[in-house]
CSV table of C-alpha atoms in Angstrom, one decimal:
chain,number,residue,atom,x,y,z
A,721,UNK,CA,116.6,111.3,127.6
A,722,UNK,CA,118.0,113.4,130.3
A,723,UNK,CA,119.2,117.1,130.1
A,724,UNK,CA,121.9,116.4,133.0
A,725,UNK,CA,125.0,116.6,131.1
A,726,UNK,CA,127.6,113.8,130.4
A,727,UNK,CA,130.4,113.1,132.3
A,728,UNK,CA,133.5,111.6,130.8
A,729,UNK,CA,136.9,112.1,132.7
A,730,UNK,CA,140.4,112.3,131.0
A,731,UNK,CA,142.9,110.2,132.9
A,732,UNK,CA,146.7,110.2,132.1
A,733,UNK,CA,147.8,106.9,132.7
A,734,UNK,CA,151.2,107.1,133.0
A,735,UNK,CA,153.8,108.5,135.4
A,736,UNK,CA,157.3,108.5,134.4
A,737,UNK,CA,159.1,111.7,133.6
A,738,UNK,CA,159.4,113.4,130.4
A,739,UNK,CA,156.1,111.9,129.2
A,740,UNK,CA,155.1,112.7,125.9
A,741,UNK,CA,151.6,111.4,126.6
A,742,UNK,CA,151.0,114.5,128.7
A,743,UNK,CA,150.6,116.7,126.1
A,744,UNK,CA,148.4,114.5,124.0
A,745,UNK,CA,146.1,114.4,127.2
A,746,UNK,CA,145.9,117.8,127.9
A,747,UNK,CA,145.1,118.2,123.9
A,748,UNK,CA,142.2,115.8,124.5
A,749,UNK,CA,141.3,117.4,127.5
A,750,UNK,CA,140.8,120.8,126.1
A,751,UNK,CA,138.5,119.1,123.1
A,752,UNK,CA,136.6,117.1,125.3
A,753,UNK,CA,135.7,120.6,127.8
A,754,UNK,CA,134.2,122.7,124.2
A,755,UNK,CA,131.9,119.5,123.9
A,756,UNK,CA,128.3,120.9,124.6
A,757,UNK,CA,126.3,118.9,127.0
A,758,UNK,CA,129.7,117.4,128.2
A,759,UNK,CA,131.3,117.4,131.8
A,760,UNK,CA,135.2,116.4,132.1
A,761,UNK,CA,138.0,116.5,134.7
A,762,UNK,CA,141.6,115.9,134.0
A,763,UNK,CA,142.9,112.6,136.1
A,764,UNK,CA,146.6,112.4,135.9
A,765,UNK,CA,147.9,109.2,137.9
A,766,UNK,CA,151.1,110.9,139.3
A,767,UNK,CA,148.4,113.0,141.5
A,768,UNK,CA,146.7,109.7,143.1
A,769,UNK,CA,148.8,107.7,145.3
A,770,UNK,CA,147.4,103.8,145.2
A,771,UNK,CA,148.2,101.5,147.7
A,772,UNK,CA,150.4,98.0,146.8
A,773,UNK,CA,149.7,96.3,149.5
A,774,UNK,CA,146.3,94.4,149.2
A,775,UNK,CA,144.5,93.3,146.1
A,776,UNK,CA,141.8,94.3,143.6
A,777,UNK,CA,139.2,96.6,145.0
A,778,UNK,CA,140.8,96.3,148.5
A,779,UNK,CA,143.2,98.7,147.0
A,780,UNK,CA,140.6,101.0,146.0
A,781,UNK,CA,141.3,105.3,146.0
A,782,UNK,CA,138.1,107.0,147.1
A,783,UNK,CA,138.2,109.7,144.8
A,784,UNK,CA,139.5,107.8,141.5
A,785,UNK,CA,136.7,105.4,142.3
A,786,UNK,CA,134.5,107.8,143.1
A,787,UNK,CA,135.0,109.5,139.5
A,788,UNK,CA,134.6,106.2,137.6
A,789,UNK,CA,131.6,105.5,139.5
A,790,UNK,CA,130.0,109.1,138.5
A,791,UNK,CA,131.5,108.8,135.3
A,792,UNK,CA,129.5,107.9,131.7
A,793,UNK,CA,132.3,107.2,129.8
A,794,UNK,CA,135.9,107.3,130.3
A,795,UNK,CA,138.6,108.5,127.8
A,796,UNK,CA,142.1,106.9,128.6
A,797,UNK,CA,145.7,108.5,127.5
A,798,UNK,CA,148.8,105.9,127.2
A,799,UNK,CA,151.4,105.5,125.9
A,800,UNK,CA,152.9,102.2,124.2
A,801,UNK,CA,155.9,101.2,126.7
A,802,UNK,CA,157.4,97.6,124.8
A,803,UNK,CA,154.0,97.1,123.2
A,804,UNK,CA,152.0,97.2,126.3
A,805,UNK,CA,150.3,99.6,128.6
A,806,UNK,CA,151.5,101.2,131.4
A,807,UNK,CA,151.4,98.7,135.1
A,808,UNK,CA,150.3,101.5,136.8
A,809,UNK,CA,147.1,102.2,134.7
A,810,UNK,CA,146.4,98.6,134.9
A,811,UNK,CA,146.7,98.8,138.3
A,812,UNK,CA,144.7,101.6,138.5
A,813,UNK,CA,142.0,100.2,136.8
A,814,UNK,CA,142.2,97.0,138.8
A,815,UNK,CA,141.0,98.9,141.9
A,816,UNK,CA,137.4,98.9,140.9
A,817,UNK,CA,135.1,96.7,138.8
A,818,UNK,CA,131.4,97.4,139.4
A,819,UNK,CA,131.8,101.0,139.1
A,820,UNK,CA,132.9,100.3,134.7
A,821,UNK,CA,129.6,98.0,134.5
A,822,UNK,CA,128.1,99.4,130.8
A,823,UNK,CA,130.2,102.7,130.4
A,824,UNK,CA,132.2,103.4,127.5
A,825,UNK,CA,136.1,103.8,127.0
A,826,UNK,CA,137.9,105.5,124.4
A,827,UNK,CA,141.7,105.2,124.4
A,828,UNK,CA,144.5,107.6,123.2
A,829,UNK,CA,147.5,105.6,122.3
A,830,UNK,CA,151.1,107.7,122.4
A,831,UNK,CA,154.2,106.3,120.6
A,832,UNK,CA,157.5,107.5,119.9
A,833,UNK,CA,157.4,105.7,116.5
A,834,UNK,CA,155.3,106.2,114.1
A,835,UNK,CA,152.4,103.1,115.3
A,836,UNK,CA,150.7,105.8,117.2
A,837,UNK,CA,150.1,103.3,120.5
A,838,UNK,CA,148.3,100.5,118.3
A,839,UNK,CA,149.2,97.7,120.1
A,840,UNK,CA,149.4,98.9,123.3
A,841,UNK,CA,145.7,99.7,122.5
A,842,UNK,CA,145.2,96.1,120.9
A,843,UNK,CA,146.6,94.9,124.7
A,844,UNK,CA,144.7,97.2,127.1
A,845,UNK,CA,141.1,96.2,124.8
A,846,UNK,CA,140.7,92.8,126.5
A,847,UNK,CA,141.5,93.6,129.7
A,848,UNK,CA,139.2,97.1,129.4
A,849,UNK,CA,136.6,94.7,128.1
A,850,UNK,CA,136.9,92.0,130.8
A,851,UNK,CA,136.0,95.1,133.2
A,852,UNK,CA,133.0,95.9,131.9
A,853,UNK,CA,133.7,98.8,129.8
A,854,UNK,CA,132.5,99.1,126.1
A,855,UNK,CA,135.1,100.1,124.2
A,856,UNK,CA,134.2,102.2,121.2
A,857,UNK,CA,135.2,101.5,117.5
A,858,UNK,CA,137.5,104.4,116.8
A,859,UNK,CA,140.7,104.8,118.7
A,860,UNK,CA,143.2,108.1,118.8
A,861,UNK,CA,146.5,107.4,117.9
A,862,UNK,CA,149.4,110.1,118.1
A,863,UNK,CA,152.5,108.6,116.6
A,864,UNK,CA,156.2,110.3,117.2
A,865,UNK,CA,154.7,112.1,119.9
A,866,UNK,CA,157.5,114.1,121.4
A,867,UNK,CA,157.5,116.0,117.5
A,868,UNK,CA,153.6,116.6,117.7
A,869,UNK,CA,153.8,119.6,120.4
A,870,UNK,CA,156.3,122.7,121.0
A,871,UNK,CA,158.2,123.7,123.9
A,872,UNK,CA,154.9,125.1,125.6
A,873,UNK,CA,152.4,122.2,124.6
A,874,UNK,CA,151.0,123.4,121.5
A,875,UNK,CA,149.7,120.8,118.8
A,876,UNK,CA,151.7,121.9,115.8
A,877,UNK,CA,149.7,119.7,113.1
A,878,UNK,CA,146.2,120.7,113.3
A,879,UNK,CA,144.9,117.5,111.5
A,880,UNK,CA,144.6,115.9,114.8
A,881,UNK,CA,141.9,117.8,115.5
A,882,UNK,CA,139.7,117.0,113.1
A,883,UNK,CA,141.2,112.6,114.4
A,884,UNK,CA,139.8,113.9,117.6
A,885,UNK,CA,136.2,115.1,116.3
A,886,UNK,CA,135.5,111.8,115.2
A,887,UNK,CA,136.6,109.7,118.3
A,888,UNK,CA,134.5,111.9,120.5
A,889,UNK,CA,131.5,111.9,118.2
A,890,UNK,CA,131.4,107.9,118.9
A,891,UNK,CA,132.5,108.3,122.3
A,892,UNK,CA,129.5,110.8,123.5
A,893,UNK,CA,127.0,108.5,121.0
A,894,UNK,CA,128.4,105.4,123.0
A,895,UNK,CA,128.0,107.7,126.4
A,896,UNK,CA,124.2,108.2,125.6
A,897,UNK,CA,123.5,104.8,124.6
A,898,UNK,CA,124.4,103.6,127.4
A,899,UNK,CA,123.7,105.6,129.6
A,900,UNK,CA,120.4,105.4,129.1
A,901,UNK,CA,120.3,101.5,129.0
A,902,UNK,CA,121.8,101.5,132.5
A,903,UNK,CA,118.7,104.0,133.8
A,904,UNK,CA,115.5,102.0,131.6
A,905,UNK,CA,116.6,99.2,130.8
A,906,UNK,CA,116.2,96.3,133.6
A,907,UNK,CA,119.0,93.7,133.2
């Protein structure tokens, strides 16, 4: 195994105002950057601008791409918007394809009610899986949301933390695993 550490961004995938899912990401953020022999970087869509005007990985961003590419694993954010995932994240993803070959993916589902973004999760795992990601076997789910935080961001119920632990233990395993198939194992 390699001492070079694992990378694993945190991308935000939504954009609309007043998002609820922003404080859940920076929460998973902050637990992913104490993670010893871990890398992250905090991707928040409304800071890429994607163009609409071609399709699939015509519509590529360099740097987005270059960061999935580089990547190990990636750990998603969304919330559940009418039992779905956000268009832009799919859109988002759409942009590249080679770059998820044998990575793993770990998504963070958001809700205002009190399914914690399950099936917006149960949606966005075939189409994560038709990329090429491996998704893991635990999911995060933050129900009611907007009551999870104060005014500055703070996660009032310090359960989740302990949620969290586990979903990253499988998500780094899942990292390393694969990781090293993709560098000794021929295909």
């Amino acid at each position: 195994m390699t001492n070079r550490p694992l990378f694993i961004p945190v991308i935000l995938g939504t954009t609309r105002k007043g998002r609820a899912s922003e404080n859940v990401a920076h929460f998973v953020f902050e637990e992913v950057k104490k993670r010893e022999g871990v890398e992250t970087e905090f991707i928040d869509l409304c800071d890429l601008r994607f163009a609409f005007d071609d399709a699939g990985e015509a519509l590529k961003h360099p740097q987005f791409s270059a960061t999935v590419s580089r990547a190990d694993a990636l750990l998603l954010v969304a919330p559940e918007y009418n039992h779905g995932y956000p268009g832009l994240l799919k859109h988002a993803l759409d942009t590249n394809l080679k770059e998820y070959i044998h990575k793993a993916v770990g998504v963070c589902g958001v809700s205002a009610g009190a399914f914690g973004g399950v099936r917006m999760i149960e949606n966005l795992l075939p189409v994560l899986r038709e990329l090429g990601l491996v998704t893991i076997f635990w999911d995060g789910n933050f129900p009611h949301a907007h009551k999870l935080f104060d005014a500055e961001g703070k996660l009032l119920d310090l359960a989740y933390v302990r949620r969290i632990d586990q979903f990253l233990k499988e998500l780094i395993w899942m990292a390393t695993v694969l990781r090293y198939g993709r560098e000794n194992v021929p295909l």
